[in-house]
Amino acid sequence: MHVFEKLYDEHEKVKVRFVGFTTKDVRYDFGIVYTNMFFGKPLVICMQTGRSALLDPKDIEDHDYLQRIFRIDTKEQAEDLAEFFSDILPATHLAEQYE
């Protein structure tokens, strides 16, 4: 019996960056996977909680989204994180995802 229908199985050499930093209130540790998959959005993984998200510049502007996805306590902390991401994440180019 065939249980799974494979949607994709891609192999790609990617750039991964690990960044740890502090603000006046909080320490952050992130892994950032730069890939051509997922329309070029980097995969950002919080190494402390394991929570992850595909982020582009528009996502970074939504502080409520950042606060919710990474379980950040305050709006100020979300703003600090958005400022960091705006400096470190590249502008997303629309890459053709499917043929």
Short mmCIF file of N, CA, C and O in Angstrom, two decimals:
data_model
loop_
_atom_site.label_atom_id
_atom_site.label_comp_id
_atom_site.label_asym_id
_atom_site.label_seq_id
_atom_site.Cartn_x
_atom_site.Cartn_y
_atom_site.Cartn_z
N MET A 1 0.84 -1.18 0.00
CA MET A 1 0.00 0.00 0.00
C MET A 1 0.88 1.25 0.00
O MET A 1 1.80 1.36 0.78
N HIS A 2 0.61 2.19 -0.88
CA HIS A 2 1.36 3.43 -1.01
C HIS A 2 0.73 4.49 -0.12
O HIS A 2 -0.38 4.97 -0.38
N VAL A 3 1.41 4.86 0.96
CA VAL A 3 0.83 5.75 1.96
C VAL A 3 1.09 7.22 1.65
O VAL A 3 0.25 8.07 1.88
N PHE A 4 2.25 7.53 1.11
CA PHE A 4 2.63 8.92 0.91
C PHE A 4 2.73 9.25 -0.58
O PHE A 4 3.20 8.46 -1.37
N GLU A 5 2.32 10.46 -0.92
CA GLU A 5 2.55 10.99 -2.25
C GLU A 5 3.60 12.08 -2.12
O GLU A 5 3.37 13.11 -1.47
N LYS A 6 4.78 11.83 -2.68
CA LYS A 6 5.89 12.78 -2.53
C LYS A 6 5.59 14.05 -3.31
O LYS A 6 5.24 14.01 -4.49
N LEU A 7 5.70 15.18 -2.64
CA LEU A 7 5.47 16.47 -3.27
C LEU A 7 6.76 17.06 -3.82
O LEU A 7 6.76 17.67 -4.87
N TYR A 8 7.83 16.92 -3.05
CA TYR A 8 9.14 17.33 -3.53
C TYR A 8 10.20 16.67 -2.67
O TYR A 8 9.95 16.27 -1.54
N ASP A 9 11.39 16.57 -3.24
CA ASP A 9 12.54 16.00 -2.54
C ASP A 9 13.77 16.63 -3.18
O ASP A 9 14.32 16.10 -4.13
N GLU A 10 14.14 17.78 -2.69
CA GLU A 10 15.22 18.56 -3.28
C GLU A 10 16.48 18.50 -2.42
O GLU A 10 16.38 18.48 -1.19
N HIS A 11 17.60 18.49 -3.06
CA HIS A 11 18.88 18.60 -2.38
C HIS A 11 19.51 19.91 -2.81
O HIS A 11 19.51 20.24 -4.00
N GLU A 12 20.04 20.64 -1.85
CA GLU A 12 20.59 21.95 -2.15
C GLU A 12 21.68 22.25 -1.13
O GLU A 12 21.51 22.01 0.06
N LYS A 13 22.80 22.76 -1.60
CA LYS A 13 23.82 23.26 -0.69
C LYS A 13 23.40 24.68 -0.34
O LYS A 13 23.20 25.50 -1.22
N VAL A 14 23.27 24.94 0.95
CA VAL A 14 22.76 26.24 1.39
C VAL A 14 23.75 26.91 2.33
O VAL A 14 24.59 26.27 2.93
N LYS A 15 23.59 28.21 2.46
CA LYS A 15 24.35 28.98 3.43
C LYS A 15 23.53 29.03 4.72
O LYS A 15 22.34 29.32 4.70
N VAL A 16 24.18 28.69 5.82
CA VAL A 16 23.53 28.74 7.12
C VAL A 16 24.34 29.68 8.00
O VAL A 16 25.56 29.61 8.05
N ARG A 17 23.64 30.54 8.71
CA ARG A 17 24.30 31.50 9.60
C ARG A 17 23.72 31.34 11.00
O ARG A 17 22.50 31.23 11.16
N PHE A 18 24.57 31.29 11.99
CA PHE A 18 24.14 31.22 13.38
C PHE A 18 24.51 32.54 14.05
O PHE A 18 25.65 32.98 13.97
N VAL A 19 23.52 33.17 14.67
CA VAL A 19 23.71 34.49 15.25
C VAL A 19 23.15 34.50 16.67
O VAL A 19 22.00 34.10 16.90
N GLY A 20 23.96 34.97 17.61
CA GLY A 20 23.50 35.19 18.97
C GLY A 20 23.74 36.65 19.30
O GLY A 20 24.77 37.21 18.96
N PHE A 21 22.77 37.28 19.94
CA PHE A 21 22.92 38.69 20.31
C PHE A 21 22.00 38.99 21.47
O PHE A 21 21.11 38.21 21.81
N THR A 22 22.24 40.13 22.09
CA THR A 22 21.39 40.56 23.19
C THR A 22 20.88 41.96 22.93
O THR A 22 21.51 42.76 22.23
N THR A 23 19.73 42.25 23.50
CA THR A 23 19.21 43.61 23.58
C THR A 23 19.30 43.98 25.06
O THR A 23 19.86 43.21 25.85
N LYS A 24 18.71 45.09 25.42
CA LYS A 24 18.80 45.46 26.84
C LYS A 24 18.03 44.50 27.74
O LYS A 24 18.30 44.41 28.93
N ASP A 25 17.07 43.74 27.17
CA ASP A 25 16.23 42.86 27.98
C ASP A 25 16.40 41.37 27.72
O ASP A 25 16.14 40.57 28.61
N VAL A 26 16.78 41.00 26.49
CA VAL A 26 16.65 39.60 26.08
C VAL A 26 17.88 39.14 25.29
O VAL A 26 18.51 39.92 24.58
N ARG A 27 18.17 37.85 25.42
CA ARG A 27 19.19 37.20 24.59
C ARG A 27 18.47 36.40 23.51
O ARG A 27 17.45 35.75 23.77
N TYR A 28 19.01 36.45 22.29
CA TYR A 28 18.46 35.70 21.17
C TYR A 28 19.55 34.84 20.55
O TYR A 28 20.71 35.26 20.47
N ASP A 29 19.16 33.67 20.07
CA ASP A 29 20.05 32.78 19.32
C ASP A 29 19.25 32.25 18.14
O ASP A 29 18.23 31.57 18.33
N PHE A 30 19.71 32.56 16.93
CA PHE A 30 18.99 32.16 15.72
C PHE A 30 19.90 31.41 14.77
O PHE A 30 21.09 31.70 14.67
N GLY A 31 19.31 30.47 14.07
CA GLY A 31 19.92 29.87 12.90
C GLY A 31 19.15 30.39 11.70
O GLY A 31 17.91 30.42 11.72
N ILE A 32 19.86 30.83 10.67
CA ILE A 32 19.20 31.37 9.48
C ILE A 32 19.68 30.57 8.28
O ILE A 32 20.88 30.51 8.00
N VAL A 33 18.73 29.93 7.59
CA VAL A 33 19.03 29.09 6.44
C VAL A 33 18.63 29.86 5.18
O VAL A 33 17.45 30.15 4.97
N TYR A 34 19.63 30.20 4.38
CA TYR A 34 19.39 30.91 3.12
C TYR A 34 19.26 29.87 2.02
O TYR A 34 20.19 29.12 1.75
N THR A 35 18.09 29.79 1.41
CA THR A 35 17.79 28.76 0.43
C THR A 35 17.07 29.35 -0.77
O THR A 35 16.52 30.45 -0.68
N ASN A 36 17.09 28.64 -1.87
CA ASN A 36 16.31 29.04 -3.04
C ASN A 36 14.89 28.49 -2.99
O ASN A 36 14.05 28.85 -3.79
N MET A 37 14.65 27.60 -2.04
CA MET A 37 13.30 27.05 -1.86
C MET A 37 12.42 28.12 -1.20
O MET A 37 12.90 29.12 -0.70
N PHE A 38 11.14 27.87 -1.20
CA PHE A 38 10.18 28.71 -0.49
C PHE A 38 10.22 30.16 -0.98
O PHE A 38 10.20 31.10 -0.20
N PHE A 39 10.32 30.30 -2.29
CA PHE A 39 10.31 31.60 -2.94
C PHE A 39 11.44 32.50 -2.47
O PHE A 39 11.32 33.72 -2.46
N GLY A 40 12.55 31.89 -2.03
CA GLY A 40 13.72 32.66 -1.63
C GLY A 40 13.66 33.22 -0.22
O GLY A 40 14.56 33.94 0.20
N LYS A 41 12.62 32.90 0.53
CA LYS A 41 12.54 33.40 1.91
C LYS A 41 13.49 32.60 2.79
O LYS A 41 13.47 31.37 2.78
N PRO A 42 14.31 33.27 3.60
CA PRO A 42 15.17 32.55 4.54
C PRO A 42 14.33 31.89 5.63
O PRO A 42 13.32 32.44 6.08
N LEU A 43 14.78 30.72 6.06
CA LEU A 43 14.16 30.03 7.18
C LEU A 43 14.88 30.45 8.44
O LEU A 43 16.09 30.25 8.59
N VAL A 44 14.17 31.10 9.35
CA VAL A 44 14.74 31.61 10.60
C VAL A 44 14.28 30.72 11.74
O VAL A 44 13.07 30.53 11.94
N ILE A 45 15.24 30.16 12.47
CA ILE A 45 14.94 29.22 13.55
C ILE A 45 15.45 29.79 14.86
O ILE A 45 16.64 30.10 14.98
N CYS A 46 14.58 29.90 15.85
CA CYS A 46 14.99 30.31 17.18
C CYS A 46 15.60 29.09 17.85
O CYS A 46 14.92 28.08 18.04
N MET A 47 16.88 29.16 18.17
CA MET A 47 17.58 28.02 18.74
C MET A 47 17.16 27.76 20.18
O MET A 47 17.38 26.67 20.70
N GLN A 48 16.55 28.72 20.84
CA GLN A 48 16.12 28.54 22.23
C GLN A 48 14.78 27.82 22.32
O GLN A 48 14.57 27.01 23.21
N THR A 49 13.87 28.12 21.40
CA THR A 49 12.53 27.55 21.47
C THR A 49 12.24 26.52 20.39
O THR A 49 11.27 25.78 20.49
N GLY A 50 13.04 26.54 19.32
CA GLY A 50 12.78 25.65 18.19
C GLY A 50 11.72 26.17 17.24
O GLY A 50 11.42 25.56 16.23
N ARG A 51 11.16 27.33 17.53
CA ARG A 51 10.14 27.92 16.66
C ARG A 51 10.82 28.47 15.42
O ARG A 51 11.93 28.99 15.49
N SER A 52 10.14 28.37 14.29
CA SER A 52 10.75 28.82 13.04
C SER A 52 9.72 29.50 12.15
O SER A 52 8.52 29.31 12.33
N ALA A 53 10.24 30.27 11.21
CA ALA A 53 9.37 30.96 10.25
C ALA A 53 10.17 31.28 9.01
O ALA A 53 11.38 31.49 9.06
N LEU A 54 9.48 31.32 7.89
CA LEU A 54 10.04 31.84 6.65
C LEU A 54 9.76 33.33 6.67
O LEU A 54 8.60 33.75 6.78
N LEU A 55 10.81 34.15 6.58
CA LEU A 55 10.63 35.59 6.72
C LEU A 55 11.13 36.34 5.50
O LEU A 55 12.17 36.02 4.94
N ASP A 56 10.40 37.37 5.13
CA ASP A 56 10.86 38.32 4.12
C ASP A 56 10.68 39.72 4.70
O ASP A 56 10.14 39.87 5.80
N PRO A 57 11.13 40.76 4.01
CA PRO A 57 11.04 42.11 4.57
C PRO A 57 9.63 42.53 4.97
O PRO A 57 9.44 43.24 5.97
N LYS A 58 8.63 42.09 4.26
CA LYS A 58 7.25 42.45 4.61
C LYS A 58 6.84 41.79 5.92
O LYS A 58 6.15 42.40 6.74
N ASP A 59 7.27 40.55 6.13
CA ASP A 59 6.97 39.86 7.39
C ASP A 59 7.61 40.58 8.57
O ASP A 59 7.04 40.64 9.66
N ILE A 60 8.81 41.09 8.36
CA ILE A 60 9.56 41.76 9.42
C ILE A 60 8.85 43.03 9.88
O ILE A 60 8.91 43.40 11.05
N GLU A 61 8.16 43.69 8.97
CA GLU A 61 7.43 44.91 9.32
C GLU A 61 6.24 44.64 10.24
O GLU A 61 5.77 45.54 10.92
N ASP A 62 5.75 43.41 10.24
CA ASP A 62 4.59 43.05 11.04
C ASP A 62 5.05 42.61 12.43
O ASP A 62 5.32 41.43 12.67
N HIS A 63 5.16 43.54 13.34
CA HIS A 63 5.68 43.25 14.67
C HIS A 63 4.78 42.30 15.45
O HIS A 63 5.27 41.49 16.25
N ASP A 64 3.47 42.37 15.22
CA ASP A 64 2.54 41.43 15.88
C ASP A 64 2.85 40.00 15.44
O ASP A 64 2.80 39.08 16.25
N TYR A 65 3.13 39.82 14.15
CA TYR A 65 3.47 38.50 13.63
C TYR A 65 4.75 37.98 14.28
O TYR A 65 4.80 36.83 14.74
N LEU A 66 5.78 38.81 14.33
CA LEU A 66 7.04 38.40 14.97
C LEU A 66 6.82 38.04 16.43
O LEU A 66 7.35 37.05 16.93
N GLN A 67 6.02 38.85 17.11
CA GLN A 67 5.75 38.61 18.52
C GLN A 67 5.03 37.27 18.71
O GLN A 67 5.37 36.50 19.60
N ARG A 68 4.10 36.98 17.84
CA ARG A 68 3.33 35.74 17.94
C ARG A 68 4.17 34.52 17.55
O ARG A 68 4.19 33.53 18.28
N ILE A 69 4.88 34.60 16.43
CA ILE A 69 5.57 33.43 15.92
C ILE A 69 6.76 33.03 16.79
O ILE A 69 7.05 31.84 16.96
N PHE A 70 7.46 34.02 17.36
CA PHE A 70 8.61 33.71 18.20
C PHE A 70 8.30 33.82 19.70
O PHE A 70 9.20 33.76 20.52
N ARG A 71 7.02 34.01 20.03
CA ARG A 71 6.55 34.11 21.43
C ARG A 71 7.36 35.14 22.22
O ARG A 71 7.92 34.87 23.26
N ILE A 72 7.35 36.35 21.69
CA ILE A 72 8.06 37.47 22.31
C ILE A 72 7.11 38.17 23.27
O ILE A 72 5.93 38.36 22.96
N ASP A 73 7.63 38.57 24.42
CA ASP A 73 6.79 39.11 25.48
C ASP A 73 6.21 40.49 25.19
O ASP A 73 5.05 40.76 25.50
N THR A 74 7.01 41.41 24.62
CA THR A 74 6.54 42.80 24.49
C THR A 74 6.69 43.31 23.06
O THR A 74 7.47 42.77 22.27
N LYS A 75 5.95 44.37 22.77
CA LYS A 75 6.05 45.03 21.45
C LYS A 75 7.45 45.60 21.25
O LYS A 75 7.99 45.55 20.14
N GLU A 76 8.04 46.14 22.30
CA GLU A 76 9.39 46.71 22.20
C GLU A 76 10.40 45.63 21.80
O GLU A 76 11.27 45.87 20.97
N GLN A 77 10.28 44.45 22.36
CA GLN A 77 11.17 43.35 22.01
C GLN A 77 10.96 42.94 20.55
O GLN A 77 11.92 42.65 19.84
N ALA A 78 9.71 42.93 20.10
CA ALA A 78 9.42 42.61 18.70
C ALA A 78 10.01 43.67 17.77
O ALA A 78 10.54 43.34 16.70
N GLU A 79 9.97 44.93 18.17
CA GLU A 79 10.56 46.01 17.38
C GLU A 79 12.08 45.86 17.30
O GLU A 79 12.67 46.07 16.25
N ASP A 80 12.70 45.49 18.43
CA ASP A 80 14.15 45.25 18.43
C ASP A 80 14.51 44.11 17.49
O ASP A 80 15.47 44.20 16.72
N LEU A 81 13.72 43.05 17.54
CA LEU A 81 13.98 41.90 16.67
C LEU A 81 13.78 42.28 15.20
O LEU A 81 14.58 41.88 14.35
N ALA A 82 12.75 43.06 14.90
CA ALA A 82 12.51 43.51 13.53
C ALA A 82 13.68 44.34 13.02
O ALA A 82 14.10 44.20 11.87
N GLU A 83 14.22 45.19 13.87
CA GLU A 83 15.36 46.01 13.48
C GLU A 83 16.57 45.12 13.15
O GLU A 83 17.25 45.32 12.15
N PHE A 84 16.80 44.12 13.97
CA PHE A 84 17.90 43.19 13.71
C PHE A 84 17.68 42.46 12.40
O PHE A 84 18.58 42.39 11.56
N PHE A 85 16.48 41.90 12.19
CA PHE A 85 16.20 41.15 10.97
C PHE A 85 16.30 42.04 9.73
O PHE A 85 16.74 41.58 8.67
N SER A 86 15.90 43.29 9.83
CA SER A 86 15.96 44.17 8.65
C SER A 86 17.40 44.40 8.21
O SER A 86 17.67 44.63 7.03
N ASP A 87 18.35 44.31 9.15
CA ASP A 87 19.76 44.46 8.80
C ASP A 87 20.38 43.18 8.27
O ASP A 87 21.34 43.22 7.50
N ILE A 88 19.86 42.04 8.68
CA ILE A 88 20.54 40.78 8.39
C ILE A 88 19.89 39.96 7.26
O ILE A 88 20.58 39.21 6.58
N LEU A 89 18.59 40.11 7.06
CA LEU A 89 17.91 39.32 6.04
C LEU A 89 17.90 40.07 4.71
O LEU A 89 17.61 41.26 4.67
N PRO A 90 18.16 39.35 3.62
CA PRO A 90 18.19 40.01 2.31
C PRO A 90 16.78 40.32 1.81
O PRO A 90 15.81 39.70 2.24
N ALA A 91 16.70 41.26 0.90
CA ALA A 91 15.44 41.52 0.22
C ALA A 91 15.10 40.26 -0.58
O ALA A 91 15.97 39.65 -1.18
N THR A 92 13.86 39.89 -0.55
CA THR A 92 13.44 38.67 -1.24
C THR A 92 13.27 38.95 -2.72
O THR A 92 12.63 39.91 -3.11
N HIS A 93 13.86 38.09 -3.51
CA HIS A 93 13.62 38.14 -4.94
C HIS A 93 12.64 37.04 -5.28
O HIS A 93 12.69 35.96 -4.69
N LEU A 94 11.70 37.32 -6.14
CA LEU A 94 10.72 36.29 -6.49
C LEU A 94 11.39 35.27 -7.40
O LEU A 94 11.71 35.56 -8.54
N ALA A 95 11.60 34.11 -6.87
CA ALA A 95 12.19 33.02 -7.63
C ALA A 95 11.09 32.08 -8.06
O ALA A 95 10.14 31.83 -7.32
N GLU A 96 11.20 31.57 -9.29
CA GLU A 96 10.20 30.62 -9.75
C GLU A 96 10.31 29.36 -8.90
O GLU A 96 11.37 28.75 -8.78
N GLN A 97 9.22 28.98 -8.29
CA GLN A 97 9.24 27.85 -7.38
C GLN A 97 8.80 26.56 -8.06
O GLN A 97 9.34 25.51 -7.80
N TYR A 98 7.82 26.64 -8.92
CA TYR A 98 7.25 25.43 -9.54
C TYR A 98 7.28 25.59 -11.05
O TYR A 98 7.11 26.67 -11.58
N GLU A 99 7.44 24.49 -11.70
CA GLU A 99 7.44 24.51 -13.17
C GLU A 99 6.07 24.17 -13.72
O GLU A 99 5.28 23.56 -13.14
#
